[in-house]
PDB file of C-alpha atoms in Angstrom:
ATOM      1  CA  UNK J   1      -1.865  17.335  -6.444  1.00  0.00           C
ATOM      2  CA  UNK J   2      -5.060  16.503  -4.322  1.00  0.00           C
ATOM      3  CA  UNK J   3      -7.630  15.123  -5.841  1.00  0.00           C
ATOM      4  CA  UNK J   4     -11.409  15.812  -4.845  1.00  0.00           C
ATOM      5  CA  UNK J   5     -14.126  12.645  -4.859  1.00  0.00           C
ATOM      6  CA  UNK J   6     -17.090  14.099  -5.528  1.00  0.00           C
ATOM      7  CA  UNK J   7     -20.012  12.416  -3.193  1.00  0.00           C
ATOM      8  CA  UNK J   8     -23.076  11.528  -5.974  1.00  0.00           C
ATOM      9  CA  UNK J   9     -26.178  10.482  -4.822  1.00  0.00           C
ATOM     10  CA  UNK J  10     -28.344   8.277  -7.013  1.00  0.00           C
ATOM     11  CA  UNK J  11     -32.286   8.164  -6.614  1.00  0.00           C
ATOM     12  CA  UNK J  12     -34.178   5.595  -8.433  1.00  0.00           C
ATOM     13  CA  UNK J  13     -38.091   5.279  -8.471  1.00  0.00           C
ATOM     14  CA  UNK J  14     -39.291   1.997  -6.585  1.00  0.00           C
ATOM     15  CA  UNK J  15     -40.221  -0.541  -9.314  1.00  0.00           C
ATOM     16  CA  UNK J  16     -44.254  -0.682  -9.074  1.00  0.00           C
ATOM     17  CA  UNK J  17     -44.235  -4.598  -8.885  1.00  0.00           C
ATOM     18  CA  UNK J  18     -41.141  -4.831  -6.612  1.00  0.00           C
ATOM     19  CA  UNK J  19     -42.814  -7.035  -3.719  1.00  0.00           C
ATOM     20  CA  UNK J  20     -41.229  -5.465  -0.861  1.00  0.00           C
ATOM     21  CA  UNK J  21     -38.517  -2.959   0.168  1.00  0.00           C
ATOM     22  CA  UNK J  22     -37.134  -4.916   3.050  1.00  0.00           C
ATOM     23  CA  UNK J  23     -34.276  -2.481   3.502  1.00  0.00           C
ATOM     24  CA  UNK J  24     -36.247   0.674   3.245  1.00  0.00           C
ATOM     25  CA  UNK J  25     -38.719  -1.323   6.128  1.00  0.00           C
ATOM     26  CA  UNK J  26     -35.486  -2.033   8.284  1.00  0.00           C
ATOM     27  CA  UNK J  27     -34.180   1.603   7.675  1.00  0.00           C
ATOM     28  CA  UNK J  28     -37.943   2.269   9.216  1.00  0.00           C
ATOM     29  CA  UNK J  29     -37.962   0.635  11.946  1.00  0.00           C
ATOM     30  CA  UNK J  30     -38.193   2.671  14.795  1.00  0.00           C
ATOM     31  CA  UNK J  31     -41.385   4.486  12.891  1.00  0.00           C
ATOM     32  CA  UNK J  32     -42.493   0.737  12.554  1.00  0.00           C
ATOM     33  CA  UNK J  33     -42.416   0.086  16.432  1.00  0.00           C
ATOM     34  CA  UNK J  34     -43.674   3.118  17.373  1.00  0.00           C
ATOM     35  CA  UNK J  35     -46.782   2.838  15.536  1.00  0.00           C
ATOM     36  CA  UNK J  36     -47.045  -0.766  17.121  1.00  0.00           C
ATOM     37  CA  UNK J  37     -46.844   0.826  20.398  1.00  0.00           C
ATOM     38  CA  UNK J  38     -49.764   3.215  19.886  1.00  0.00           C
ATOM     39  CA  UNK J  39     -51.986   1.368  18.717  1.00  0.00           C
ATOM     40  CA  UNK J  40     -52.013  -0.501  21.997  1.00  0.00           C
ATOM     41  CA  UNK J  41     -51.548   2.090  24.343  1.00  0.00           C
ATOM     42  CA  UNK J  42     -54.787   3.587  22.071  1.00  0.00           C
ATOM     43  CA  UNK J  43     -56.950   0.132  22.157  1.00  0.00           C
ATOM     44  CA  UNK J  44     -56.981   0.201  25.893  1.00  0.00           C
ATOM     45  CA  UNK J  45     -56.666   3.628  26.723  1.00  0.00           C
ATOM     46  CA  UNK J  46     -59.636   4.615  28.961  1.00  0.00           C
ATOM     47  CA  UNK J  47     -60.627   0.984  29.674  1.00  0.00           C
ATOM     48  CA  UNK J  48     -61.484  -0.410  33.175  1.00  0.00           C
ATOM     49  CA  UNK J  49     -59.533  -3.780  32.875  1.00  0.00           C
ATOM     50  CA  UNK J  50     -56.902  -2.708  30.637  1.00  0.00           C
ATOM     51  CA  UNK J  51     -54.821  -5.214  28.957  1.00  0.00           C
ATOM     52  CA  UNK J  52     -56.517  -7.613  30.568  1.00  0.00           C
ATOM     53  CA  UNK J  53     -58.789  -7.969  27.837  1.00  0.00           C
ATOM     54  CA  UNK J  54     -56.157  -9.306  25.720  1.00  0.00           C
ATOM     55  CA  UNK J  55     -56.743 -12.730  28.263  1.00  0.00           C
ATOM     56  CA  UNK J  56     -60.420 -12.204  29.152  1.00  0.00           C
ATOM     57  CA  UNK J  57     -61.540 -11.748  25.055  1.00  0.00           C
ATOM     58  CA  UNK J  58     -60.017 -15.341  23.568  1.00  0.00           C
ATOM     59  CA  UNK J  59     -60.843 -17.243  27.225  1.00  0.00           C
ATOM     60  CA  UNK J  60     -64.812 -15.369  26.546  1.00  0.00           C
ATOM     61  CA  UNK J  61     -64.433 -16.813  23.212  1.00  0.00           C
ATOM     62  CA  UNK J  62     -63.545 -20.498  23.642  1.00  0.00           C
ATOM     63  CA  UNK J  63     -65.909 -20.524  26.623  1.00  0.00           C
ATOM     64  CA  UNK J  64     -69.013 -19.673  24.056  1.00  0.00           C
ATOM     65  CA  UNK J  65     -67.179 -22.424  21.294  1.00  0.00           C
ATOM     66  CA  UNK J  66     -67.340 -24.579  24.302  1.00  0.00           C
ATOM     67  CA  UNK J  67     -70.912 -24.284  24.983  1.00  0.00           C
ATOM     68  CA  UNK J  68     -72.325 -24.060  21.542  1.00  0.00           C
ATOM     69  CA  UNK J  69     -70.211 -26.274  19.754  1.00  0.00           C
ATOM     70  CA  UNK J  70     -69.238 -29.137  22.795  1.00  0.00           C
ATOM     71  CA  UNK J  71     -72.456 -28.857  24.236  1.00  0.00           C
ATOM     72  CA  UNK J  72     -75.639 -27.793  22.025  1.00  0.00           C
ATOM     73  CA  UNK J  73     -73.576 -29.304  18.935  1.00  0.00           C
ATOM     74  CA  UNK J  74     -72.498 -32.440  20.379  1.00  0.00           C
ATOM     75  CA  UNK J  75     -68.724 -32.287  19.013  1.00  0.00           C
ATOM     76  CA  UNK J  76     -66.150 -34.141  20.253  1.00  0.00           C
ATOM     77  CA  UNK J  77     -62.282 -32.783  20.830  1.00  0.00           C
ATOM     78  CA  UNK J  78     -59.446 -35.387  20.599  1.00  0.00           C
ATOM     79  CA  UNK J  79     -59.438 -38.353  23.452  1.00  0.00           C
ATOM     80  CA  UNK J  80     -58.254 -36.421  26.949  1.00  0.00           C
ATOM     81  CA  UNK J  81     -58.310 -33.007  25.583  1.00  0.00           C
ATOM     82  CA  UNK J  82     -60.594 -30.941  27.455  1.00  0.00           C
ATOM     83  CA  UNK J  83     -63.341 -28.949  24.432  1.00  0.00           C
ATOM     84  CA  UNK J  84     -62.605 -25.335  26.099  1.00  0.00           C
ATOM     85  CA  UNK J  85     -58.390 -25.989  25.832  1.00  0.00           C
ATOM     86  CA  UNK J  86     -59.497 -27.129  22.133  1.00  0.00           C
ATOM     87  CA  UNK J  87     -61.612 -24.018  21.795  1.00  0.00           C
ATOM     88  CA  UNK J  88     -58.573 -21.822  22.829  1.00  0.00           C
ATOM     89  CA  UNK J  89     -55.962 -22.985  20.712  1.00  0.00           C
ATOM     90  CA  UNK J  90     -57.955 -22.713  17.508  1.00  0.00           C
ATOM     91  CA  UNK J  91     -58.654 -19.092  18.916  1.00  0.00           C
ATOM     92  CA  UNK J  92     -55.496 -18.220  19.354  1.00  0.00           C
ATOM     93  CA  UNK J  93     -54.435 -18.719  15.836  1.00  0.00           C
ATOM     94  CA  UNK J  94     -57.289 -17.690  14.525  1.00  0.00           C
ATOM     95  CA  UNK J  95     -57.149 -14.048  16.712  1.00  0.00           C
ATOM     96  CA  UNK J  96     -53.103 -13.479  14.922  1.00  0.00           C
ATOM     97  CA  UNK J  97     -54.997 -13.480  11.592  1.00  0.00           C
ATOM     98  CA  UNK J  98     -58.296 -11.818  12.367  1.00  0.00           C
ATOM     99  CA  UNK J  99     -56.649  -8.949  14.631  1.00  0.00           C
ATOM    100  CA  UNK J 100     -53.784  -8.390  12.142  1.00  0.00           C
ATOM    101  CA  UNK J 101     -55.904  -8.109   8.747  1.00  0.00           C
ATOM    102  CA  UNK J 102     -58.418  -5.902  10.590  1.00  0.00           C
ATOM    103  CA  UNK J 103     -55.942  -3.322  12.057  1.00  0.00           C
ATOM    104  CA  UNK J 104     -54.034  -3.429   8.599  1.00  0.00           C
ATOM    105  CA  UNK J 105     -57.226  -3.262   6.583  1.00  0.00           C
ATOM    106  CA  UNK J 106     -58.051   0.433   8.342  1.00  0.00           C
ATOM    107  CA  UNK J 107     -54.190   1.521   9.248  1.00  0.00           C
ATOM    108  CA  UNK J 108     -53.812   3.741   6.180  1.00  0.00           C
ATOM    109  CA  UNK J 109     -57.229   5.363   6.368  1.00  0.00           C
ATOM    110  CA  UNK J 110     -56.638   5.975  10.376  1.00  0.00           C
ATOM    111  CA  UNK J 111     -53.514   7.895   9.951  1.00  0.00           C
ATOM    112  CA  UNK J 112     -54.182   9.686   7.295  1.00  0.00           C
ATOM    113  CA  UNK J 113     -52.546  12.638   8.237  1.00  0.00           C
ATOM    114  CA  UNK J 114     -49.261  11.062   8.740  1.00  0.00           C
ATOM    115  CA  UNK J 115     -50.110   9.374   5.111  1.00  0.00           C
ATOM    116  CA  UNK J 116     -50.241  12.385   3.380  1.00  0.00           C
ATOM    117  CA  UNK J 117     -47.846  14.838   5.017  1.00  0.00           C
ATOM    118  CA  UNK J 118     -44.710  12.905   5.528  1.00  0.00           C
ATOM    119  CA  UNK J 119     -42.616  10.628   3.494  1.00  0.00           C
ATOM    120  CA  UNK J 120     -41.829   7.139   4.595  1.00  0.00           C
ATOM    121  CA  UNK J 121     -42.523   3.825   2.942  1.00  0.00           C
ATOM    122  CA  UNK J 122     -45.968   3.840   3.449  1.00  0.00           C
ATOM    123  CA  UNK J 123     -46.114  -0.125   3.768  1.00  0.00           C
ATOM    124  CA  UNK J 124     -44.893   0.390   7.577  1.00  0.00           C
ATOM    125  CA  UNK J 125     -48.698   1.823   8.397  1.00  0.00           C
ATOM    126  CA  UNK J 126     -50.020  -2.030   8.055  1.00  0.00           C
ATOM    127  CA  UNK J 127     -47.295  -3.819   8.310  1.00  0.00           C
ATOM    128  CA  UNK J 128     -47.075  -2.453  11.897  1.00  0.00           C
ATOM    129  CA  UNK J 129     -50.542  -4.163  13.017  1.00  0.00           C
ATOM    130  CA  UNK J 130     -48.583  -7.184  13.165  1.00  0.00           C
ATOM    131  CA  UNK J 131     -46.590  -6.120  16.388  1.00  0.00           C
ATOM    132  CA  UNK J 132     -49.967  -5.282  18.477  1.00  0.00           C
ATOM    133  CA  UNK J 133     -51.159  -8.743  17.464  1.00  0.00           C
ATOM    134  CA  UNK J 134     -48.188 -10.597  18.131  1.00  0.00           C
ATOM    135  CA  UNK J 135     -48.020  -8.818  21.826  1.00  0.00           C
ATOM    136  CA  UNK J 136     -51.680  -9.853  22.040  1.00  0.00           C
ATOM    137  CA  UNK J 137     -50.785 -13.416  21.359  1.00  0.00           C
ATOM    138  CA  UNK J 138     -47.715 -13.134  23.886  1.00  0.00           C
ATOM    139  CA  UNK J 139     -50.051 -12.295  26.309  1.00  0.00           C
ATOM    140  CA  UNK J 140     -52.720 -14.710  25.652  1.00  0.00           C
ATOM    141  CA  UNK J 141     -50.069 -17.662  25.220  1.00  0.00           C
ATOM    142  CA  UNK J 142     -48.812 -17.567  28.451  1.00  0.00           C
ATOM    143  CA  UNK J 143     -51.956 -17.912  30.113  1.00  0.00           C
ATOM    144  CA  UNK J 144     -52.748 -21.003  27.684  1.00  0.00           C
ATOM    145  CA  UNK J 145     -48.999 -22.187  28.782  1.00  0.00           C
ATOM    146  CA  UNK J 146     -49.842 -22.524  32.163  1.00  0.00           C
ATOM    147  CA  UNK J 147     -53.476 -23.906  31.545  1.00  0.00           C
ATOM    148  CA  UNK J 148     -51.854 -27.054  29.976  1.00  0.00           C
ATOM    149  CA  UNK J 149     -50.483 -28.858  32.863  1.00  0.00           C
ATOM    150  CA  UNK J 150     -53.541 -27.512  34.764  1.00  0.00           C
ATOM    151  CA  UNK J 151     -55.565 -30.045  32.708  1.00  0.00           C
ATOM    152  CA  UNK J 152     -53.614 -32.320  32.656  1.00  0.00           C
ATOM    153  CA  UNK J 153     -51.585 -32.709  29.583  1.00  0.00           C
ATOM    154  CA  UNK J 154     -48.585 -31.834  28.464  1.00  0.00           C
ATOM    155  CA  UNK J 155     -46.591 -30.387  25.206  1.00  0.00           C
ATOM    156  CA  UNK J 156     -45.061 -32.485  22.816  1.00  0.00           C
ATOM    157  CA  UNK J 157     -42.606 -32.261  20.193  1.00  0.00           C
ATOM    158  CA  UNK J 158     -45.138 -30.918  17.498  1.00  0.00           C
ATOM    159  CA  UNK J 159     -44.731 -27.520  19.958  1.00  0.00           C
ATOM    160  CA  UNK J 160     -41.466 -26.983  18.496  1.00  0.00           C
ATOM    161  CA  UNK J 161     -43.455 -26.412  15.294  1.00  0.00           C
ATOM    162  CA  UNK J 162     -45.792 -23.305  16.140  1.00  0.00           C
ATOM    163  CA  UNK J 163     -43.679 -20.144  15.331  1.00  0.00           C
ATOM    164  CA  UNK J 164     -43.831 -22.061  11.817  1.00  0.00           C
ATOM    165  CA  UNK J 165     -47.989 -21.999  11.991  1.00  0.00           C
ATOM    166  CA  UNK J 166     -48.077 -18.141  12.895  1.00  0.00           C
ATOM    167  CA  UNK J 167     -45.556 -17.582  10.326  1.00  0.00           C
ATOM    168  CA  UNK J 168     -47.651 -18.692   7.863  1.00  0.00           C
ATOM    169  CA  UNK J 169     -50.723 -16.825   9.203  1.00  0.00           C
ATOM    170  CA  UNK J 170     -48.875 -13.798   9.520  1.00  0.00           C
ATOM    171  CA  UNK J 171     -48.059 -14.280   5.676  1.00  0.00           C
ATOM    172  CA  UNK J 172     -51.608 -14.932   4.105  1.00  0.00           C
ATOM    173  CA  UNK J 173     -53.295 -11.968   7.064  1.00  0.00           C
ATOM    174  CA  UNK J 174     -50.357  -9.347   6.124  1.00  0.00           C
ATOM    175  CA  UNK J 175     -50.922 -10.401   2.410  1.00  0.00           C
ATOM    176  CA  UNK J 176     -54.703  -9.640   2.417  1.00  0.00           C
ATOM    177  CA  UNK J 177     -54.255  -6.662   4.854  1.00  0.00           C
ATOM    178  CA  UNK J 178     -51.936  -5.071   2.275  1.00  0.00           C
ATOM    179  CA  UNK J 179     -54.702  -5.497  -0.349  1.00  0.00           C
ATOM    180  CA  UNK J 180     -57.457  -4.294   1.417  1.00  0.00           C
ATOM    181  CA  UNK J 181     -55.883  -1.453   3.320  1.00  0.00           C
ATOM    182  CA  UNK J 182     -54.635  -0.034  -0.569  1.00  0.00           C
ATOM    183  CA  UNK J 183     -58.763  -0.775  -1.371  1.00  0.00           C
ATOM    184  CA  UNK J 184     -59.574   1.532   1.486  1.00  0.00           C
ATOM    185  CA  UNK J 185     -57.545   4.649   0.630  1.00  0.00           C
ATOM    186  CA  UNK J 186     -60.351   4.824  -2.231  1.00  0.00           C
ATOM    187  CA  UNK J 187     -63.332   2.808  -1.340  1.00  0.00           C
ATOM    188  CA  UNK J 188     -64.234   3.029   2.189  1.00  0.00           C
ATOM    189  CA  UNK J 189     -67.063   0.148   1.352  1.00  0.00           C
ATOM    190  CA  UNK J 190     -63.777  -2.375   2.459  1.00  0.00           C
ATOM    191  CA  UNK J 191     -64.273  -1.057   6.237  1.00  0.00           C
ATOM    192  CA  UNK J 192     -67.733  -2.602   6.304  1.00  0.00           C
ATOM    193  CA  UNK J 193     -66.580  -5.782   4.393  1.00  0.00           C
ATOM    194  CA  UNK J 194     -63.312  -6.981   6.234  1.00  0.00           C
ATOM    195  CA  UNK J 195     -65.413  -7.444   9.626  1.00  0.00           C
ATOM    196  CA  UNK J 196     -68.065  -9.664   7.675  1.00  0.00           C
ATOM    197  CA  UNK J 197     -66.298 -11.767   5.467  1.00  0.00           C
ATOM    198  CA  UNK J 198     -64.176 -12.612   9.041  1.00  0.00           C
ATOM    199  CA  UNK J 199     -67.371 -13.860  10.789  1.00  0.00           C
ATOM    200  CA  UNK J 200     -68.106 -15.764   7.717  1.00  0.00           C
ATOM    201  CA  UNK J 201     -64.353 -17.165   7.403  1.00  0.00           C
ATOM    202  CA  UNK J 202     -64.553 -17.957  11.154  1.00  0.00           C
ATOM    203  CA  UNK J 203     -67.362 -20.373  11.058  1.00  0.00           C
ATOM    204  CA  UNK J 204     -66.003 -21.768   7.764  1.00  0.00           C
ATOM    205  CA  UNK J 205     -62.831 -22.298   9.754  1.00  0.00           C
ATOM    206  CA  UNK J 206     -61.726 -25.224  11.981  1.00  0.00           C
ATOM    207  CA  UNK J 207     -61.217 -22.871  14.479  1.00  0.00           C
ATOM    208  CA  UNK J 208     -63.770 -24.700  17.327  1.00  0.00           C
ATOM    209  CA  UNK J 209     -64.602 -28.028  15.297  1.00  0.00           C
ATOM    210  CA  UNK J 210     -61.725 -29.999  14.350  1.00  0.00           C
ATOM    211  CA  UNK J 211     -61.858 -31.241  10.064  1.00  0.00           C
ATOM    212  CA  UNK J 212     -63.194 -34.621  11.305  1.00  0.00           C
ATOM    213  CA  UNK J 213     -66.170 -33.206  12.757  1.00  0.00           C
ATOM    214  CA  UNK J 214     -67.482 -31.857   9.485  1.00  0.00           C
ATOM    215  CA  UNK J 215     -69.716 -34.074   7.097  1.00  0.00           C
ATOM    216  CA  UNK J 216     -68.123 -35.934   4.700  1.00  0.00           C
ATOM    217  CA  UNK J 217     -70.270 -35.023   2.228  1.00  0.00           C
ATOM    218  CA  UNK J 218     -69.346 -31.238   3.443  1.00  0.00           C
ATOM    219  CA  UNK J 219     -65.637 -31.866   3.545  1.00  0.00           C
ATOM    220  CA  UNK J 220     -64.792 -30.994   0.010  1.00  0.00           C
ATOM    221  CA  UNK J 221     -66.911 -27.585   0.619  1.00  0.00           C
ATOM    222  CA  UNK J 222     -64.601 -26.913   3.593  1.00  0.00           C
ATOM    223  CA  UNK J 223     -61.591 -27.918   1.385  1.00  0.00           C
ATOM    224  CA  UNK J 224     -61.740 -25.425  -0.578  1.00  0.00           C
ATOM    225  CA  UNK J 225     -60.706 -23.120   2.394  1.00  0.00           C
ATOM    226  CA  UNK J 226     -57.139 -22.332   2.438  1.00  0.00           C
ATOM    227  CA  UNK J 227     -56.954 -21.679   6.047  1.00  0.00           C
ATOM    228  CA  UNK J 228     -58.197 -24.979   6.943  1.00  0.00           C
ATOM    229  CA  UNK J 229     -54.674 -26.603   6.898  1.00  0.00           C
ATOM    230  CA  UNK J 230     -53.174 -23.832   9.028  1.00  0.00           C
ATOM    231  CA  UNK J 231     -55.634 -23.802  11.847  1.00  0.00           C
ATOM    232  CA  UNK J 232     -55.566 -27.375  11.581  1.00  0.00           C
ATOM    233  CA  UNK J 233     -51.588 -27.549  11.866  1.00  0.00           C
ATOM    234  CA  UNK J 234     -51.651 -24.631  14.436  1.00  0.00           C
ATOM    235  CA  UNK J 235     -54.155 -26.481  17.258  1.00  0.00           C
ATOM    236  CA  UNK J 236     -52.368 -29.828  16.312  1.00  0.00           C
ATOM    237  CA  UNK J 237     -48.845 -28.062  17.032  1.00  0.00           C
ATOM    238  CA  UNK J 238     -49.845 -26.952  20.521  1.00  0.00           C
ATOM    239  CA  UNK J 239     -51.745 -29.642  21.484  1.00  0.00           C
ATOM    240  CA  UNK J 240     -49.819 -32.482  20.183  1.00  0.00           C
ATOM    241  CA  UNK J 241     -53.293 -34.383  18.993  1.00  0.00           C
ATOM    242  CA  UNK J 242     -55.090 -35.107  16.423  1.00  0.00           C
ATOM    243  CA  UNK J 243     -53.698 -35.846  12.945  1.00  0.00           C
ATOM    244  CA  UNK J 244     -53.190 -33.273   9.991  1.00  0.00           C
ATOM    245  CA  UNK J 245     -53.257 -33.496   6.158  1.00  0.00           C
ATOM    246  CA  UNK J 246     -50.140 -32.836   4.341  1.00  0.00           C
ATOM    247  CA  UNK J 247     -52.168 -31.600   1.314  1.00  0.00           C
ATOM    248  CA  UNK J 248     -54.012 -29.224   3.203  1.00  0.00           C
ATOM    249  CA  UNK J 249     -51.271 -28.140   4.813  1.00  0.00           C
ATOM    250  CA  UNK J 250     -49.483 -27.638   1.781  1.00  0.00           C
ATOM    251  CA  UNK J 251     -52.559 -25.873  -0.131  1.00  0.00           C
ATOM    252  CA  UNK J 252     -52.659 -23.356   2.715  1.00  0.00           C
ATOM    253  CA  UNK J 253     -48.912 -22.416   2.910  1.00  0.00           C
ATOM    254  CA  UNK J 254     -48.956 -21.892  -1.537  1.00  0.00           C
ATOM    255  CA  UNK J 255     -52.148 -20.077  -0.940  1.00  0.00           C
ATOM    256  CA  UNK J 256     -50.671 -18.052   2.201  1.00  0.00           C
ATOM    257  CA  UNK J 257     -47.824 -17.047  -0.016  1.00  0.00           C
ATOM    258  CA  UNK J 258     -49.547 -16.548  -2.842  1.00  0.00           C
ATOM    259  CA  UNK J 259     -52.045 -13.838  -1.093  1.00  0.00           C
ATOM    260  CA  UNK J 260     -48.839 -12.169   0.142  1.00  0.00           C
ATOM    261  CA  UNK J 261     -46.880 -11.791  -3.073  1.00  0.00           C
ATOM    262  CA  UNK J 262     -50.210 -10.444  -4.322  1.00  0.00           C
ATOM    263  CA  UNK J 263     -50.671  -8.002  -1.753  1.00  0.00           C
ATOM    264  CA  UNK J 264     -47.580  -6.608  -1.960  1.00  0.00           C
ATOM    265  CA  UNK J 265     -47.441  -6.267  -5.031  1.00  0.00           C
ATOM    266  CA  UNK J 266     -50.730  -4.579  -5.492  1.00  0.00           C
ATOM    267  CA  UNK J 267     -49.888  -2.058  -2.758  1.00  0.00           C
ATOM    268  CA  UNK J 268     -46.517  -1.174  -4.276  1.00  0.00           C
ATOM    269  CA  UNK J 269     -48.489  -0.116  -7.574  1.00  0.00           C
ATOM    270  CA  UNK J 270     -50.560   2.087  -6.205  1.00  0.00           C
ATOM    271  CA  UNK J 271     -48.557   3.567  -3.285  1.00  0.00           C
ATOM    272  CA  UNK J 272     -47.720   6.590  -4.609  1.00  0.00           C
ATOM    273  CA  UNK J 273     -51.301   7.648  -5.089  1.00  0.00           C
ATOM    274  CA  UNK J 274     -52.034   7.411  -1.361  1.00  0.00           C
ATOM    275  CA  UNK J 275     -51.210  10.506  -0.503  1.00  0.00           C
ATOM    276  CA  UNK J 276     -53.299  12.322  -2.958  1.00  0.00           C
ATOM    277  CA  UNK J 277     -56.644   9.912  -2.865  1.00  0.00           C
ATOM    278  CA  UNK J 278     -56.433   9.680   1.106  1.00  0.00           C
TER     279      UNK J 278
END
């Protein structure tokens, strides 16, 4: 006597405060890379220098840090560490965060269409900003690479510690860009607010000042910043000088988490509504 087996499939709603679906994401990932892709061919598409930009924009950057803040400002950089090579390491941390929660913040508005007409986890769409700004730090990071020995230092063991850094600032700008992007779908107000509360956080930031720099008596102000400790830690990493605080450190890496639990959570609430509010 044969006997049939009778194939059942079983499909069970997504719990709304599940944080994330990392096997639906890997399942996804071709759809994840390929949006990745895009959006860089897209950025540069019809641009005289290209890709180059990726090198020229953080190198523009530090230069103007350089002036304002080494020159006009006065600041120091640690003993034998030249203020522009200070200037770009800060930048290059801080452009992982900026870049990723600003491409994530718009990612569900700007593809819409594919939002609304086809199923997939929807979390790829912003999730997916974080492989055009890790390819724009690639780029950018060999350039500062090389510039190292060219002024004369050299990396140290605290190098071994910087995929740790971006990590972290991957976490805490994926974590906000997962908030604001679900913000967007309804209140296109978050497309004007993202790009200003970044200048603000930038200046706010020890992105071209290093944490001694500041006042004392505006220290515990700039405390309060949970990015502080990363930037801090990221430079420090790279550059092997300079000291760090452990409880800043550790403040930023709770917060960082913290801001990505959050976001995901939020987003998985209201993901099913995206494709009828979009």
């Amino acid at each position: 006597m044969s006997t049939q087996h009778e194939i059942v499939t079983v499909i069970r709603p997504i719990s709304k405060w599940e944080v994330l679906n990392f096997r639906q994401i890997l399942a996804f990932r071709d759809l994840l890379m390929a949006l990745g892709k895009r959006d860089i061919k897209l950025r540069y598409r019809q641009t005289a220098l290209g890709v180059l930009w990726v090198v020229f924009q953080p190198i523009i950057t530090a230069g103007i840090f350089s002036v304002v803040f080494g020159q006009i400002a006065g600041l120091k950089a640690p003993p034998g560490v030249p203020y522009f090579l200070f200037a770009l390491a800060g930048t290059l941390g801080w452009n992982i965060f900026s870049n990723t929660l600003n491409k994530a913040s718009t990612s569900l508005v700007q593809n819409s269409a594919l939002v609304s007409k086809v199923y997939f986890p929807k979390v790829i769409v912003p999730i997916s900003a974080v492989f055009s700004s890790l390819v724009d730090f690639a780029v950018a990071f060999v350039l500062f690479v090389i510039m190292v020995p060219v002024f004369g230092l050299h990396f140290t063991w605290q190098f071994l510690l910087f995929p740790v850094w971006i990590l972290v600032i991957l976490l805490g700008s994926v974590g906000l860009g997962l908030y604001t992007s679900a913000l967007m779908v309804t209140y296109r107000d978050v497309q004007y607010i993202v790009p200003v509360f970044l200048n603000l956080l930038m200046y706010i930031s020890p992105i071209a000042y290093s944490w001694s720099s500041v006042p004392a008596k505006l220290q515990p102000l700039m405390s309060i910043n949970p990015l502080s400790g990363i930037f801090e830690g990221f430079r420090w990493s790279l550059l092997g000088q300079g000291t760090i605080s452990a409880s800043s450190v550790a403040y930023s890496v709770v917060v960082c988490v913290v801001m990505f639990v959050v976001g995901a959570l939020m987003f998985g609430k209201v993901e099913r509504r995206f494709a009828d509010v979009i």
